[in-house]
Structures are given as structure tokens and as C-alpha cells.
Coordinates of C-alpha atoms in Angstrom, one line a residue:
G1 CA 5.6 30.3 -2.0
S2 CA 7.9 27.6 -0.8
L3 CA 10.1 24.8 -2.0
E4 CA 10.2 21.6 0.1
F5 CA 13.4 19.5 0.1
V6 CA 13.7 15.8 0.7
V7 CA 17.2 14.9 1.9
F8 CA 18.2 11.3 1.8
S9 CA 21.7 11.7 3.3
D10 CA 22.2 10.6 6.9
K11 CA 24.6 13.6 7.5
R12 CA 23.2 16.3 9.7
V13 CA 24.4 19.8 10.7
D14 CA 23.1 21.2 13.9
F15 CA 22.1 24.9 14.1
L16 CA 20.9 26.9 17.0
R17 CA 17.9 28.2 15.0
T18 CA 15.4 26.5 12.6
V19 CA 16.0 29.3 10.1
P20 CA 19.8 29.7 10.0
V21 CA 19.8 31.7 6.8
E22 CA 17.6 34.7 5.8
A23 CA 17.9 36.9 2.7
E24 CA 16.1 39.9 1.5
A25 CA 15.7 41.8 -1.8
I26 CA 13.5 44.7 -3.0
D27 CA 10.9 44.0 -5.7
A28 CA 10.2 46.4 -8.6
D29 CA 7.2 47.8 -6.5
D30 CA 9.6 48.6 -3.6
I31 CA 8.2 45.8 -1.3
S32 CA 10.7 43.5 0.4
I33 CA 11.0 39.9 -0.8
N34 CA 12.1 37.6 2.0
Y35 CA 13.9 34.2 1.7
L36 CA 14.0 31.9 4.7
L37 CA 16.0 28.6 4.6
H38 CA 14.6 26.1 7.1
V39 CA 16.6 23.3 8.7
V40 CA 14.9 20.7 10.9
G41 CA 16.7 17.9 12.7
G42 CA 19.9 18.9 11.1
K43 CA 18.6 18.6 7.6
L44 CA 17.5 21.2 5.0
T45 CA 13.7 21.1 4.7
M46 CA 12.3 24.2 3.0
L47 CA 13.0 27.5 1.3
N48 CA 10.2 29.9 2.0
I49 CA 9.9 33.0 -0.3
Y50 CA 7.3 35.7 0.4
K51 CA 6.8 39.5 0.2
D52 CA 6.1 41.7 3.2
D53 CA 2.6 42.5 1.8
I54 CA 2.0 38.9 0.6
S55 CA 1.5 40.1 -3.0
R56 CA 3.1 38.4 -6.1
I57 CA 6.7 39.0 -6.9
V58 CA 6.8 41.4 -9.8
T59 CA 10.4 40.9 -11.0
K60 CA 12.9 38.2 -9.9
P61 CA 15.8 40.2 -8.4
P62 CA 19.4 39.7 -9.7
I63 CA 21.4 37.6 -7.2
E64 CA 23.7 40.6 -6.6
Q65 CA 20.8 42.5 -5.2
I66 CA 19.9 39.9 -2.6
T67 CA 21.3 40.5 0.9
I68 CA 22.0 37.4 2.9
R69 CA 22.0 37.2 6.7
W70 CA 23.5 34.2 8.6
A71 CA 21.9 33.4 11.9
L72 CA 24.0 30.5 12.9

């Protein structure tokens, strides 16, 4: 699924990539859950969450089990 953001601020942050932050966790069924944070035109636009096999998330992983990768 995804969560779309509407940002009203005029402030912008330029990134080299549209997806500057990615994260991953392992679901209870051992399938990876992926988190992609999208920035377009210098503004936060969307958080996309999906599993590698596109199945439903079984258990919300604790925050300490989520690995974050910065791709600035």
C-alpha cells in the first residue's frame, strides 16, 4: 500500500534520487517488507510499503527490526 503526503510548505530539499530513503524488515512469513520514501520536486510525496511477493503483511515489525538505507 502507499500513503500520499500533501506538503504545503514552500521549503524544498534537493536529492539526487526520487527515493532517497529505503527500509526493509522481515515479515512473520520470512518475506521482506519494503518501505520506499518518495521525494518529487524537493518535497515529500509518498511512502510506499510492499512485500517482495506482494502478499499482505502478516505482522507489523517492531521499529528496531527495520533496517534503513539512505541513498542521498
